[in-house]
Amino acid sequence: MNYYLGVDVGSVSTDIVVIDDSETVVDKLYLKTAGRPVDAIKSGMALLKQHLGDIPISGVGTTGSGRQLADVVVGADVVKNEITSHGIAALKYCPKAKTVFEIGGQDSKIIILRDGIIVDFAMNTVCAAGTGSFLDRQASRMNIPIEEFGDRTLKSSMAVRIAGRCAVFAESDMIHKQQLGYSQDDIINGLCDALVRNYLSNVGKGKEILPPIVFQGGVAANKGMKAAFERELGYEIYVPAYYDVMGAIGAAMMAKTESGRKKSTNFYGFDMVDFDYTTKSFECSGCFNMCEIVEIYVNGNIGARWGGRCGKWSTGKNVAL
Amino acid sequence: MKVTFPHMGETYIALKGFFEDLGVDVVIPPECNKKTLQIGVKYSPETACLPLKVNIGNYVQSIENGADTIVITGSCGPCRFGYYGILEKEILRDMGYDVDMIVFDPPSEDIGRFISRIRKITNNKPVYKVADSLYKGYRIAKELDDMNKMMFAIRPREIKKGEVRRIYGEYQKEIEKAHGTREIFKVIDDNKKKLKDVRIDADRKVLKVGIIGEIYTVIEPFVNLYIEEKLGDMGVEVDRSMNVSEWIETNMFSKLLGFNSERDIDKAAENYLKTAIGGHAKQCIGNAVLYSRKGFDGLIQLLPFSCMPEIVASSILPSVSRNEKIPIMTLVLDELTGESGYITRLEAFVDMLGIRKETKVE
């Protein structure tokens, strides 16, 4: 049996999955990135090794905003953007999907699929309202564990109208409503409605939203958000079982295709758990561009360098192991 | 008198040749960089559009290098650009810079004034001499556009990755040292020869993407985060919907002679936008339609944040995309644009176009 690894390093969570030849998920991890992506990947890989032993990994795919870094840390065969990864994974679990809502820690995306291919997409631009980070912040402000945040809406009988145009205004409006005496459940319910309106008018603007609709990303755990989408659109929303690691699954699926094609893998092996990774950054003074160069050292050797415009610093990825 | 002007891609090379032939001292602002933007953002109104901020940065960096006269093209109100000259002069005055600002409105607006302003800068050089240099400047712009087209075609097909970038880097150093149109022509010509020798895989299947939208963001690479280079490296042949030589043709020559050189673009836009609403909105729509007819795989619209004409265009583009069956992505640029999100969108767009093309072929 061959196994394939998918690593999705996002702003808030680092997700790792292992799939087998039949693309069945063998193991999945959802870890907090906590501002230290390299540590998150290392501890994730250590956990996997503990769970599964030293299984043979035949291909590795990385995605998410930390995909390049993840590539340096584990050695990837495919480094893909998160839109393609999420689209591919959604099609795996819902082959007829026409729309994908993906809401993560910092990003929210909409992916439009027709006949099994991505035909259009959009990402949030300047607004963080409706993303996981904002919900996290509101949950901790209201002293409710984020895991229970969405369930509270089920106890609500009405949705309080919250201004959801902007995260800052949404928060002050929530506080205003709380001071008027509305119940927490109704406020959270109203917040979900506001965020859905915000998502549809910002990210979903001008897109043709047709069912079946797949809702994935960390925020899909929030039952209130799912219900609010259903109320607003009038369609049933499908949340796949592995909604929180779909990006990683997509990356693993692409790794399977790629490593099958070239019949080898760049994976460093589980030994990488004990590797020493350090990063340094500096501003190049070679010209007026003043590029910020990042260097990543693996066991004391230069592993990768990027950030330069002229190519002087880009050694590419050349980990000497 | 030391003359300077704002950057817009490689336009400075044509202007430099033009002025130097006429014996005018020129100070070229340093290539747009982070410092340029920092200065511009600090001293410009926050809600002003991005090009103005970069302009201000260019001026200040040139003034620090001795420039005392600024030349900028004007226009009688296609969009906020119409106010740039006046507003920029005020900003510089507030900053304590006493510089002369000469605004060139298109000659079709007032040919007499256009000539008198040129004579002022050139110290009353005879008109035929000015016309000759102006034509040579235009020829340089034409050559540059041609050279860029070559790079667009070679980059995605190069066998040794980064070859075009290396050659272009050498060329940039050479062009800095060249003075006057004759030397400039030579540097460009040499560079084109080098580009011709780059080994390419002519059979490689590449995607074709047209860049449409607001002219400054389309042409100035610093502002569009070097989109042409990025897409080229991803295996995409790009095409610019607007370039400097065409702008000169339209605004300097055609309008003066009273004919419309953009008739085909206007006609293509007709079903979506009948009147010119300012900026290059109509050209953006028209070009989108024309690109789809030429069989391009996708289009990217670029605009500076808060650009009114392009915002209108971006709300029309979804219908163009649907009717003409061509994917279009809009990217908004300002001083806060994060590069990684930008790259993610470009990569996803290119992936999407690739898969779309493959399924079509099958």
XYZ file of C-alpha atoms in Angstrom:
683
model
C 0.000 0.000 0.000
C 1.191 3.515 -0.860
C 0.504 6.521 1.315
C 0.388 10.187 0.404
C 0.842 13.169 2.642
C -0.979 16.483 2.377
C 0.145 19.483 4.412
C -1.919 22.674 4.558
C -0.185 25.423 6.507
C -2.725 28.159 7.100
C -2.691 31.295 9.186
C -4.546 29.724 12.087
C -4.317 25.965 11.611
C -1.821 23.540 10.170
C -3.580 20.503 8.780
C -1.905 17.258 7.863
C -3.575 14.255 6.285
C -2.429 10.873 5.069
C -4.415 9.192 2.315
C -3.900 5.779 0.755
C -4.089 4.562 -2.846
C -7.874 4.681 -2.794
C -7.742 8.281 -1.533
C -9.273 7.219 1.775
C -8.156 9.340 4.711
C -5.974 7.191 6.978
C -5.137 9.892 9.488
C -5.784 13.576 9.883
C -4.436 16.249 12.161
C -5.760 19.719 12.806
C -3.172 21.720 14.751
C -2.886 25.359 15.698
C -0.186 27.131 13.707
C 0.202 29.537 16.627
C 2.576 31.775 14.687
C 5.224 29.035 14.435
C 4.524 27.064 11.261
C 7.781 25.087 11.307
C 7.127 23.837 14.844
C 3.528 23.033 13.946
C 4.628 20.903 10.984
C 7.317 19.154 13.022
C 5.021 18.293 15.901
C 2.375 17.158 13.417
C 4.833 14.856 11.700
C 5.957 13.473 15.066
C 2.325 12.721 15.922
C 1.778 10.986 12.595
C 4.834 8.830 13.164
C 3.460 7.924 16.586
C 0.021 7.046 15.167
C 1.078 5.179 12.049
C 4.680 4.151 12.582
C 7.278 4.740 9.892
C 4.896 4.082 6.980
C 6.188 4.527 3.431
C 5.105 7.906 2.058
C 5.106 7.917 -1.746
C 4.216 11.540 -2.341
C 3.845 14.869 -0.550
C 1.737 17.896 -1.432
C 1.765 21.241 0.361
C -0.729 24.077 0.220
C -1.927 27.083 2.187
C -0.194 30.398 2.721
C 2.786 28.520 4.201
C 3.087 26.075 1.294
C 6.596 27.114 0.274
C 7.863 26.867 3.815
C 6.177 23.485 4.252
C 7.949 22.356 1.090
C 11.322 23.201 2.613
C 10.444 21.473 5.872
C 9.071 18.170 4.552
C 10.154 17.992 0.906
C 7.154 18.196 -1.416
C 6.349 16.869 -4.857
C 3.542 19.378 -5.402
C 3.293 22.918 -4.028
C -0.167 24.220 -4.850
C -2.297 27.232 -4.031
C -5.211 26.650 -1.690
C -7.938 27.432 -4.222
C -7.005 24.576 -6.505
C -6.495 22.236 -3.506
C -9.870 23.034 -1.993
C -11.647 22.735 -5.329
C -10.165 19.303 -6.015
C -11.001 17.998 -2.552
C -14.578 19.295 -2.721
C -15.107 17.454 -6.000
C -13.836 14.249 -4.419
C -16.549 14.294 -1.753
C -19.262 15.901 -3.828
C -18.537 15.217 -7.524
C -21.559 17.231 -8.641
C -20.666 20.303 -6.546
C -21.243 23.595 -8.324
C -20.220 25.967 -5.554
C -17.678 25.767 -2.728
C -17.666 28.122 0.225
C -14.375 27.929 2.055
C -13.889 30.034 5.156
C -10.624 29.709 7.005
C -8.677 31.671 9.561
C -7.779 34.735 7.505
C -9.177 34.005 4.090
C -12.557 33.285 2.738
C -13.029 32.012 -0.758
C -15.746 31.053 -3.149
C -15.018 28.518 -5.863
C -17.412 28.036 -8.749
C -17.329 24.590 -10.322
C -19.081 23.433 -13.463
C -18.879 19.891 -14.864
C -16.171 18.990 -12.401
C -13.742 21.836 -13.110
C -13.031 25.187 -11.471
C -14.437 27.916 -13.697
C -14.300 30.911 -11.375
C -13.216 31.871 -7.883
C -12.783 34.844 -5.598
C -11.047 35.545 -2.315
C -11.788 38.182 0.283
C -9.645 41.221 -0.307
C -9.369 43.735 2.455
C -12.014 42.588 4.933
C -11.554 40.022 7.684
C -15.181 40.040 8.828
C -16.568 36.519 8.702
C -13.272 34.699 8.840
C -12.300 32.282 11.576
C -10.053 34.756 13.353
C -12.928 37.168 13.852
C -15.222 34.454 15.194
C -12.403 33.302 17.487
C -12.042 36.780 18.849
C -15.786 37.198 19.449
C -16.011 33.807 21.147
C -13.207 34.650 23.540
C -14.676 38.093 24.207
C -17.996 36.464 25.133
C -16.139 33.807 27.092
C -17.576 30.927 25.081
C -15.278 28.142 23.824
C -15.081 28.411 20.014
C -16.182 24.766 19.710
C -19.519 25.632 21.335
C -19.937 28.982 19.631
C -21.999 27.740 16.688
C -24.108 25.338 18.753
C -25.369 28.243 20.830
C -27.328 29.487 17.803
C -29.438 26.338 17.917
C -30.895 27.546 21.198
C -31.766 30.900 19.687
C -35.314 31.783 18.696
C -34.470 34.908 16.716
C -31.495 36.525 15.027
C -30.585 39.975 16.262
C -29.709 42.292 13.373
C -25.955 42.952 13.502
C -24.079 45.295 11.172
C -21.701 42.935 9.407
C -20.094 45.239 6.867
C -16.859 45.461 8.790
C -15.343 43.464 11.636
C -14.849 46.553 13.783
C -18.425 47.778 13.340
C -19.792 44.278 13.812
C -18.044 44.045 17.146
C -19.264 47.414 18.400
C -22.770 46.594 17.221
C -22.656 43.276 19.082
C -21.614 45.064 22.233
C -24.395 47.576 21.717
C -26.968 44.771 21.428
C -25.543 42.968 24.443
C -25.871 46.131 26.527
C -29.507 46.391 25.466
C -30.039 42.994 27.042
C -30.404 40.593 24.115
C -29.439 37.007 24.921
C -26.008 35.782 23.878
C -27.576 33.046 21.764
C -29.626 35.503 19.730
C -26.646 37.802 19.281
C -24.463 34.955 18.004
C -27.270 33.890 15.703
C -27.494 37.440 14.385
C -23.741 37.572 13.964
C -23.861 34.460 11.756
C -26.521 36.098 9.586
C -24.437 39.248 9.313
C -21.306 37.332 8.365
C -23.164 35.352 5.727
C -24.530 38.576 4.226
C -21.021 40.022 4.284
C -19.559 36.928 2.640
C -22.167 36.809 -0.108
C -21.891 40.494 -0.920
C -18.096 40.685 -0.763
C -16.640 37.340 -1.742
C -19.669 36.012 -3.596
C -20.324 39.275 -5.439
C -21.318 38.699 -9.057
C -20.936 34.918 -8.834
C -23.632 32.494 -9.869
C -24.241 30.436 -6.728
C -25.906 27.157 -7.650
C -26.439 23.956 -5.638
C -24.975 21.530 -4.696
C -23.024 23.790 -2.362
C -20.117 22.484 -0.289
C -19.111 24.425 2.826
C -15.605 23.727 4.150
C -12.753 25.260 6.112
C -12.523 25.648 9.866
C -15.613 27.859 10.066
C -17.792 25.080 8.617
C -17.687 23.594 12.135
C -19.989 26.416 13.132
C -23.543 25.091 12.832
C -24.903 28.615 13.045
C -23.010 29.649 9.904
C -24.310 26.630 7.984
C -27.881 27.372 9.051
C -27.487 31.060 8.197
C -26.259 30.187 4.691
C -29.240 27.866 4.229
C -31.671 30.542 5.393
C -30.146 33.156 3.128
C -29.827 31.041 -0.026
C -32.688 28.600 0.352
C -30.471 25.667 -0.605
C -29.211 22.816 1.493
C -25.538 23.217 2.380
C -23.318 20.143 2.445
C -20.515 20.044 5.012
C -18.127 17.163 4.233
C -16.873 14.921 7.050
C -13.323 16.240 6.739
C -14.408 19.864 6.251
C -11.512 21.178 8.348
C -8.683 19.524 6.389
C -9.996 19.691 2.832
C -7.040 21.746 1.599
C -4.631 19.107 2.873
C -6.685 16.344 1.262
C -6.589 18.168 -2.080
C -2.815 18.572 -1.772
C -2.397 14.865 -0.969
C -4.527 13.925 -3.976
C -2.376 16.053 -6.270
C 0.757 14.536 -4.715
C -0.581 11.105 -5.583
C -1.036 12.093 -9.234
C 2.335 13.842 -9.458
C 4.453 11.197 -7.745
C 2.657 8.522 -9.759
C 3.766 10.329 -12.886
C 7.403 10.779 -11.918
C 7.578 7.568 -9.842
C 9.579 9.055 -6.974
C 9.124 11.476 -4.117
C 11.032 14.403 -2.644
C 9.890 13.501 0.882
C 12.705 13.716 3.445
C 11.241 10.883 5.486
C 10.034 11.024 9.065
C 13.613 11.735 10.156
C 12.860 15.374 9.459
C 11.158 15.465 12.848
C 14.620 15.699 14.384
C 16.014 18.191 11.882
C 16.939 21.621 13.060
C 15.264 24.451 11.144
C 16.228 28.068 11.638
C 15.182 31.087 9.644
C 16.931 34.402 9.159
C 15.862 37.459 7.250
C 17.654 40.563 6.067
C 17.188 43.456 3.687
C 19.391 43.225 0.623
C 21.250 46.465 -0.029
C 22.401 45.522 -3.531
C 20.055 47.968 -5.242
C 17.169 50.334 -4.600
C 14.617 47.499 -4.571
C 15.636 46.697 -0.988
C 14.211 43.181 -1.172
C 13.535 41.365 2.073
C 15.332 38.061 1.829
C 14.389 35.063 3.958
C 16.850 32.254 4.511
C 15.921 28.898 5.920
C 18.641 26.727 7.313
C 18.179 22.985 7.615
C 20.621 21.404 10.041
C 22.869 24.418 9.647
C 22.941 24.282 5.835
C 21.109 26.744 3.669
C 17.854 25.046 2.679
C 16.100 27.745 0.736
C 16.130 31.437 0.159
C 13.466 33.618 -1.309
C 12.135 37.138 -1.513
C 14.640 38.602 -3.976
C 13.627 40.175 -7.272
C 16.807 39.864 -9.301
C 17.589 36.201 -8.768
C 20.865 36.889 -6.969
C 19.605 35.210 -3.809
C 17.254 32.605 -5.155
C 19.279 29.450 -4.850
C 16.007 27.631 -5.272
C 15.429 24.727 -2.977
C 18.616 22.806 -2.564
C 18.567 21.038 0.734
C 21.827 19.196 1.223
C 20.951 16.292 3.458
C 17.056 73.705 -15.930
C 16.959 70.040 -15.003
C 13.855 68.234 -16.131
C 12.268 65.187 -14.521
C 9.007 63.289 -14.987
C 7.090 60.501 -13.263
C 7.727 56.878 -14.105
C 5.343 54.712 -16.045
C 7.070 51.492 -16.949
C 9.700 52.105 -19.589
C 8.232 55.363 -20.855
C 11.165 57.195 -19.314
C 13.493 55.794 -21.957
C 11.530 57.394 -24.794
C 11.289 60.682 -22.896
C 14.957 60.620 -22.016
C 15.914 60.172 -25.667
C 13.562 62.942 -26.744
C 14.861 65.480 -24.228
C 18.516 64.600 -24.600
C 18.368 65.004 -28.372
C 17.112 68.517 -27.762
C 19.931 69.244 -25.349
C 17.741 69.312 -22.242
C 19.267 68.119 -18.977
C 17.241 65.197 -17.632
C 17.088 63.634 -14.169
C 15.518 60.173 -14.260
C 13.884 59.224 -10.956
C 15.247 55.979 -9.496
C 13.242 52.966 -10.648
C 10.078 52.832 -8.523
C 10.808 51.133 -5.225
C 9.542 50.810 -1.675
C 11.081 54.134 -0.710
C 9.264 55.866 -3.584
C 5.973 54.522 -2.325
C 6.758 55.394 1.295
C 7.409 59.014 0.375
C 4.323 59.177 -1.819
C 2.018 57.643 0.773
C 3.301 59.968 3.453
C 2.676 63.189 1.546
C -0.369 62.397 -0.594
C -4.025 62.468 0.466
C -4.884 59.007 1.733
C -7.838 58.591 -0.623
C -5.908 59.650 -3.719
C -5.351 56.891 -6.225
C -2.113 54.943 -6.215
C -0.478 56.465 -9.324
C -0.504 59.912 -7.714
C 1.275 58.578 -4.658
C 3.956 56.932 -6.751
C 4.327 60.119 -8.835
C 5.001 62.166 -5.711
C 7.631 59.668 -4.633
C 9.272 59.885 -8.065
C 9.383 63.692 -7.941
C 10.895 63.871 -4.483
C 13.579 61.338 -5.364
C 14.373 63.299 -8.538
C 14.447 66.637 -6.749
C 16.929 65.140 -4.296
C 19.057 64.402 -7.360
C 18.901 67.980 -8.598
C 15.756 68.233 -10.724
C 14.035 71.628 -10.739
C 11.392 71.233 -13.448
C 8.706 68.558 -13.657
C 7.000 67.561 -16.864
C 3.776 65.597 -16.790
C 1.118 64.955 -19.366
C -2.296 66.271 -18.530
C -5.670 65.631 -19.962
C -8.882 67.489 -19.715
C -10.668 65.270 -17.310
C -10.877 61.599 -18.228
C -10.704 60.848 -14.509
C -8.828 62.150 -11.472
C -5.696 62.066 -13.572
C -6.879 65.359 -15.038
C -6.069 67.019 -11.715
C -2.744 65.346 -11.130
C -0.547 68.184 -12.400
C -2.269 70.842 -10.319
C -2.633 68.729 -7.199
C 0.929 67.459 -7.336
C 2.240 70.991 -7.657
C 0.309 71.959 -4.510
C 1.600 68.948 -2.604
C 5.198 69.687 -3.554
C 4.754 73.335 -2.580
C 3.390 72.303 0.816
C 6.467 70.136 1.225
C 8.617 73.185 0.583
C 9.843 72.261 -2.891
C 9.959 75.196 -5.249
C 9.848 73.486 -8.630
C 8.450 74.440 -11.976
C 5.668 72.173 -13.177
C 4.865 72.001 -16.855
C 1.695 70.155 -17.787
C 1.301 68.938 -21.344
C -2.288 68.603 -22.346
C -2.802 66.583 -25.508
C -1.996 68.761 -28.550
C -5.533 68.270 -29.831
C -6.798 70.352 -26.899
C -4.699 73.393 -27.781
C -1.869 72.938 -30.233
C -0.548 76.450 -29.751
C -0.097 76.022 -26.035
C 1.447 72.596 -26.545
C 4.107 74.031 -28.842
C 4.806 77.034 -26.631
C 5.369 74.773 -23.617
C 7.712 72.542 -25.563
C 9.614 75.611 -26.715
C 9.880 76.752 -23.131
C 11.519 73.530 -22.002
C 13.730 73.188 -25.039
C 14.956 76.738 -24.922
C 13.243 77.717 -28.187
C 14.581 74.959 -30.366
C 13.101 75.180 -33.871
C 9.801 73.377 -34.320
C 11.095 70.984 -36.989
C 13.867 69.861 -34.588
C 11.307 69.275 -31.838
C 9.018 67.370 -34.191
C 11.923 65.216 -35.308
C 12.906 64.346 -31.723
C 9.300 63.747 -30.802
C 9.013 61.270 -33.639
C 12.224 59.526 -32.560
C 10.909 59.327 -29.015
C 7.787 57.697 -30.355
C 9.920 55.265 -32.378
C 11.759 54.306 -29.173
C 8.438 53.633 -27.442
C 7.476 51.463 -30.400
C 10.778 49.540 -30.225
C 10.358 49.044 -26.470
C 6.867 47.667 -26.929
C 8.189 45.343 -29.572
C 10.988 44.212 -27.253
C 8.485 43.558 -24.473
C 6.342 41.482 -26.816
C 9.405 39.360 -27.526
C 10.018 38.867 -23.812
C 6.371 37.959 -23.234
C 6.635 35.249 -25.859
C 10.039 33.891 -24.808
C 9.648 33.838 -21.025
C 7.116 30.974 -20.820
C 9.007 28.988 -23.453
C 12.606 29.411 -22.329
C 14.467 26.147 -21.860
C 16.821 27.514 -19.220
C 14.590 29.239 -16.678
C 15.483 32.835 -15.863
C 17.357 33.541 -19.102
C 15.120 36.473 -20.061
C 15.398 37.922 -16.592
C 19.194 37.763 -16.766
C 19.352 39.409 -20.198
C 16.880 42.067 -19.141
C 18.983 42.819 -16.049
C 22.050 43.436 -18.236
C 19.986 45.581 -20.582
C 18.762 47.741 -17.696
C 22.353 48.553 -16.769
C 23.189 49.396 -20.398
C 20.162 51.583 -20.982
C 21.071 53.649 -17.942
C 24.376 54.554 -19.576
C 22.894 55.323 -23.007
C 22.240 58.948 -23.901
C 20.302 60.341 -26.817
C 18.037 58.419 -29.168
C 20.863 57.023 -31.271
C 22.537 55.249 -28.323
C 19.196 54.143 -26.919
C 18.164 52.564 -30.213
C 21.434 50.657 -30.229
C 20.977 49.254 -26.708
C 17.445 48.135 -27.488
C 18.557 46.591 -30.737
C 21.409 44.703 -29.046
C 19.026 43.447 -26.414
C 16.579 42.217 -29.018
C 19.389 40.318 -30.704
C 20.287 38.650 -27.410
C 16.663 37.750 -26.845
C 16.484 36.162 -30.290
C 19.297 33.826 -29.273
C 17.516 32.520 -26.175
C 16.833 28.825 -26.644
C 13.136 28.170 -26.526
C 10.822 25.205 -26.711
C 8.621 26.371 -29.574
C 6.209 23.459 -29.206
C 5.498 24.053 -25.548
C 1.818 24.637 -24.936
C 1.440 27.945 -23.162
C -1.610 29.788 -21.941
C -2.353 33.255 -23.276
C -3.568 35.891 -20.866
C -4.445 39.489 -21.710
C -3.859 42.242 -19.172
C -6.634 44.821 -19.280
C -7.680 47.698 -17.060
C -6.259 51.013 -15.977
C -3.276 52.120 -18.057
C -0.820 53.008 -15.289
C -1.280 49.783 -13.344
C -1.043 47.815 -16.584
C 2.232 49.447 -17.625
C 4.125 50.133 -14.370
C 5.610 46.829 -13.151
C 6.402 48.026 -9.621
C 2.739 48.816 -9.060
C 1.380 45.600 -10.562
C 3.951 43.570 -8.609
C 5.707 42.500 -11.823
C 2.693 40.597 -13.046
C 4.130 40.016 -16.519
C 7.253 38.385 -15.116
C 5.278 36.331 -12.576
C 2.861 35.010 -15.181
C 5.702 34.369 -17.613
C 7.451 32.236 -15.008
C 4.197 30.305 -14.525
C 4.229 29.446 -18.231
C 1.866 32.112 -19.470
C 2.342 34.362 -22.464
C 0.920 37.738 -21.564
C -0.249 40.573 -23.725
C -0.677 44.169 -22.624
C -3.895 45.730 -23.803
C -2.331 49.161 -23.622
C 1.169 50.362 -24.169
C 2.986 53.619 -24.469
C 3.422 53.787 -28.227
C -0.300 53.279 -28.766
C -1.051 55.908 -26.173
C 1.138 58.354 -28.068
C -0.493 57.396 -31.361
C -3.956 58.001 -29.946
C -3.317 61.107 -27.908
C -0.582 62.851 -29.857
C -1.276 62.022 -33.469
C -4.734 60.617 -34.146
C -6.758 63.028 -32.076
C -4.793 65.913 -33.516
C -5.636 64.789 -37.013
C -9.212 64.211 -35.948
C -9.650 60.492 -36.451
C -10.341 57.758 -33.938
C -7.603 55.132 -33.844
C -9.561 53.077 -31.334
C -12.593 52.501 -33.516
C -12.366 48.706 -33.338
C -12.144 48.827 -29.534
C -15.140 51.159 -29.330
C -17.101 48.919 -31.627
C -16.249 45.808 -29.597
C -17.393 47.539 -26.410
C -20.645 48.753 -27.951
C -22.882 45.958 -26.665
C -21.772 46.589 -23.098
C -20.863 50.254 -22.776
C -21.909 52.767 -25.380
C -20.330 55.953 -24.104
C -16.921 56.781 -22.735
C -17.344 57.142 -18.987
C -13.842 58.328 -18.215
C -10.447 56.742 -17.759
C -10.007 53.687 -19.917
C -13.204 51.887 -18.905
C -14.493 51.610 -22.456
C -11.122 50.417 -23.730
C -11.060 47.838 -20.939
C -14.410 46.381 -22.019
C -13.585 46.643 -25.723
C -10.221 44.960 -25.271
C -11.817 42.172 -23.232
C -14.148 41.407 -26.125
C -11.327 41.600 -28.683
C -9.073 39.293 -26.666
C -11.796 36.681 -26.394
C -12.251 36.797 -30.184
C -8.510 36.312 -30.606
C -8.751 33.094 -28.615
C -7.023 34.160 -25.415
C -7.425 31.758 -22.489
C -8.155 34.353 -19.836
C -7.963 38.009 -18.869
C -6.794 39.889 -15.811
C -8.124 43.352 -15.062
C -5.849 45.608 -13.032
C -6.933 48.789 -11.313
C -5.712 51.047 -8.546
C -7.963 50.958 -5.480
C -10.862 53.432 -5.820
C -10.430 53.965 -9.577
C -13.964 54.916 -10.585
C -13.910 54.129 -14.327
C -12.419 50.689 -13.753
C -14.851 49.908 -10.929
C -17.657 50.485 -13.422
C -15.832 48.306 -15.938
C -15.338 45.546 -13.353
C -19.084 45.404 -12.769
C -19.629 44.959 -16.516
C -16.893 42.357 -16.994
C -18.898 39.425 -15.512
C -21.388 39.789 -18.406
C -18.516 39.986 -20.884
C -17.063 36.851 -19.300
C -20.384 35.019 -19.606
C -21.245 36.089 -23.143
C -17.799 35.866 -24.662
C -16.946 32.711 -22.681
C -13.637 33.894 -21.285
C -12.559 33.800 -17.614
C -11.753 37.246 -16.213
C -10.173 38.006 -12.854
C -10.009 41.472 -11.319
C -7.069 42.474 -9.132
C -7.156 45.724 -7.191
C -3.835 47.331 -6.344
C -2.847 49.815 -3.700
C -0.058 50.412 -1.236
C -1.532 47.767 1.054
C -1.635 44.976 -1.521
C -0.015 41.882 -0.037
C 2.177 39.969 -2.437
C 1.410 36.459 -1.185
C -2.361 36.757 -1.610
C -1.690 38.222 -5.034
C 0.482 35.267 -6.050
C -2.107 32.807 -4.726
C -4.770 34.362 -6.935
C -2.497 34.357 -9.986
C -1.542 30.721 -9.429
C -5.144 29.649 -8.941
C -6.211 31.551 -12.038
C -3.473 29.982 -14.143
C -4.349 26.501 -12.795
C -7.962 27.095 -13.644
C -7.164 28.213 -17.189
C -4.867 25.219 -17.665
C -7.476 22.677 -16.590
C -10.129 24.477 -18.620
C -7.986 24.318 -21.738
C -7.157 20.640 -21.251
C -10.797 19.631 -20.842
C -11.728 21.689 -23.890
C -9.163 19.903 -26.030
C -10.357 16.503 -24.878
